[in-house]
Amino acid sequence: QVHVVESGGGLVQAGGSLRLSCAASGLPFSMYALGWFRQAPGKEREFVAAISWTSSSTEYGDSVKGRFTIYRDDAKNTVFLQMNSLEPEDTAVYYCAVKGGNYFYLPSRPHEEYDYWGQGTQVTVSS
């Protein structure tokens, strides 16, 4: 059974930084692309970032490009999201997800292409 668990959320002032972590088990972690998404109250789930199975390819949502960095440590079965220059608009529940489908090793933006999800971690940025 696949388990995905996020951690690292919290309350931070605008301009600050946070690092989210996501540990996945129950699958050959290094073979899968991984993604981060977020959802604010009353809004649709939004793509944040994704990384390929070899870290050779990454993608970022337009609203976080240049501020957030996704990276992975396959020895620890963990993917990270380093978030810098945080803004109140970044306030949301952040979810980690494991890619599915035939191209499970490549990053992509649609959340429908991810099969396994964590429970989410709250990030709140105060102004």
Coordinates of C-alpha atoms in Angstrom, one line a residue:
Q1 CA 0.0 0.0 0.0
V2 CA 1.3 3.4 -0.9
H3 CA 1.6 6.1 1.8
V4 CA 2.3 9.7 1.1
V5 CA 2.9 12.1 4.1
E6 CA 3.7 15.8 4.0
S7 CA 5.2 17.9 6.7
G8 CA 6.8 21.3 7.3
G9 CA 3.8 23.6 7.0
G10 CA 3.2 26.4 9.4
L11 CA 2.7 30.1 9.9
V12 CA 5.3 32.5 8.4
Q13 CA 5.5 36.2 7.8
A14 CA 5.4 37.6 4.3
G15 CA 8.9 37.5 2.8
G16 CA 9.9 34.5 4.8
S17 CA 10.7 30.9 3.9
L18 CA 9.5 27.4 4.6
R19 CA 10.6 24.0 3.4
L20 CA 8.0 21.3 2.9
S21 CA 8.8 17.6 2.9
C22 CA 7.0 14.6 1.5
A23 CA 7.9 11.0 2.2
A24 CA 6.4 8.2 0.1
S25 CA 6.5 4.5 0.8
G26 CA 5.1 1.3 -0.8
L27 CA 6.4 1.9 -4.3
P28 CA 9.8 2.2 -6.1
F29 CA 10.1 5.9 -5.2
S30 CA 13.0 6.8 -7.5
M31 CA 11.1 5.7 -10.6
Y32 CA 8.2 8.1 -10.2
A33 CA 7.7 11.8 -10.9
L34 CA 6.4 13.8 -8.0
G35 CA 4.3 16.9 -7.7
W36 CA 3.2 19.6 -5.3
F37 CA -0.2 21.2 -5.5
R38 CA -2.1 23.6 -3.3
Q39 CA -5.6 24.6 -2.6
A40 CA -6.9 27.7 -0.9
P41 CA -10.4 28.0 0.5
G42 CA -12.9 28.5 -2.2
K43 CA -10.4 27.9 -5.0
E44 CA -9.5 25.0 -7.3
R45 CA -6.5 22.9 -6.7
E46 CA -3.5 24.6 -8.3
F47 CA -0.3 23.1 -9.7
V48 CA 2.8 24.3 -7.9
A49 CA 5.8 22.2 -9.0
A50 CA 6.8 18.8 -10.3
I51 CA 10.0 16.8 -10.8
S52 CA 10.9 13.9 -13.0
W53 CA 12.3 10.6 -11.8
T54 CA 15.9 11.5 -12.3
S55 CA 15.6 15.2 -11.3
S56 CA 16.5 16.0 -14.9
S57 CA 13.3 17.9 -15.5
T58 CA 11.2 20.2 -13.3
E59 CA 8.1 22.3 -13.9
Y60 CA 6.7 25.2 -11.9
G61 CA 3.5 27.1 -11.8
D62 CA 3.7 30.7 -13.0
S63 CA 2.8 32.1 -9.7
V64 CA 5.7 30.4 -7.9
K65 CA 8.4 30.4 -10.6
G66 CA 11.6 31.9 -9.3
R67 CA 10.6 31.7 -5.6
F68 CA 10.0 27.9 -5.1
T69 CA 12.3 25.0 -5.8
I70 CA 11.4 21.4 -5.9
Y71 CA 14.1 18.7 -5.4
R72 CA 14.2 15.1 -4.3
D73 CA 16.4 12.8 -2.2
D74 CA 15.8 9.3 -3.5
A75 CA 17.9 7.7 -0.8
K76 CA 15.4 9.0 1.7
N77 CA 12.3 8.5 -0.5
T78 CA 11.6 12.2 0.0
V79 CA 10.7 15.2 -2.1
F80 CA 11.1 18.8 -0.9
L81 CA 9.6 22.1 -1.8
Q82 CA 11.7 25.1 -0.8
M83 CA 9.5 28.2 -0.6
N84 CA 11.2 31.6 -0.5
S85 CA 9.8 35.1 -0.6
L86 CA 6.4 33.9 0.6
E87 CA 3.4 36.0 0.0
P88 CA 0.0 36.0 1.6
E89 CA -1.4 34.7 -1.7
D90 CA 0.7 31.5 -1.1
T91 CA -1.6 30.6 1.9
A92 CA -3.1 27.2 1.2
V93 CA -3.1 23.5 2.0
Y94 CA -0.2 22.0 0.1
Y95 CA -0.4 18.5 -1.2
C96 CA 2.2 16.1 -2.4
A97 CA 1.4 13.6 -5.1
V98 CA 2.9 10.6 -6.9
K99 CA 2.5 10.5 -10.7
G100 CA 0.5 7.7 -12.3
G101 CA -0.3 6.5 -15.8
N102 CA 2.0 5.3 -18.6
Y103 CA 4.3 8.3 -18.2
F104 CA 4.7 8.0 -14.4
Y105 CA 8.3 9.1 -14.6
L106 CA 7.7 12.5 -16.3
P107 CA 6.4 15.6 -14.5
S108 CA 3.1 17.1 -15.6
R109 CA 0.6 19.8 -14.4
P110 CA -2.9 18.2 -14.4
H111 CA -3.7 16.9 -11.0
E112 CA -5.8 14.1 -12.6
E113 CA -2.5 12.5 -13.7
Y114 CA -1.4 11.8 -10.2
D115 CA -2.5 8.7 -8.5
Y116 CA -1.4 8.9 -4.8
W117 CA -1.9 11.9 -2.6
G118 CA -0.9 12.9 0.9
Q119 CA -3.3 14.5 3.5
G120 CA -1.9 18.0 3.0
T121 CA -0.1 20.4 5.2
Q122 CA -1.3 24.0 5.9
V123 CA 0.9 26.9 5.0
T124 CA -0.3 30.3 6.2
V125 CA 1.6 33.5 5.2
S126 CA 0.7 36.6 7.3
S127 CA 1.0 40.1 5.9

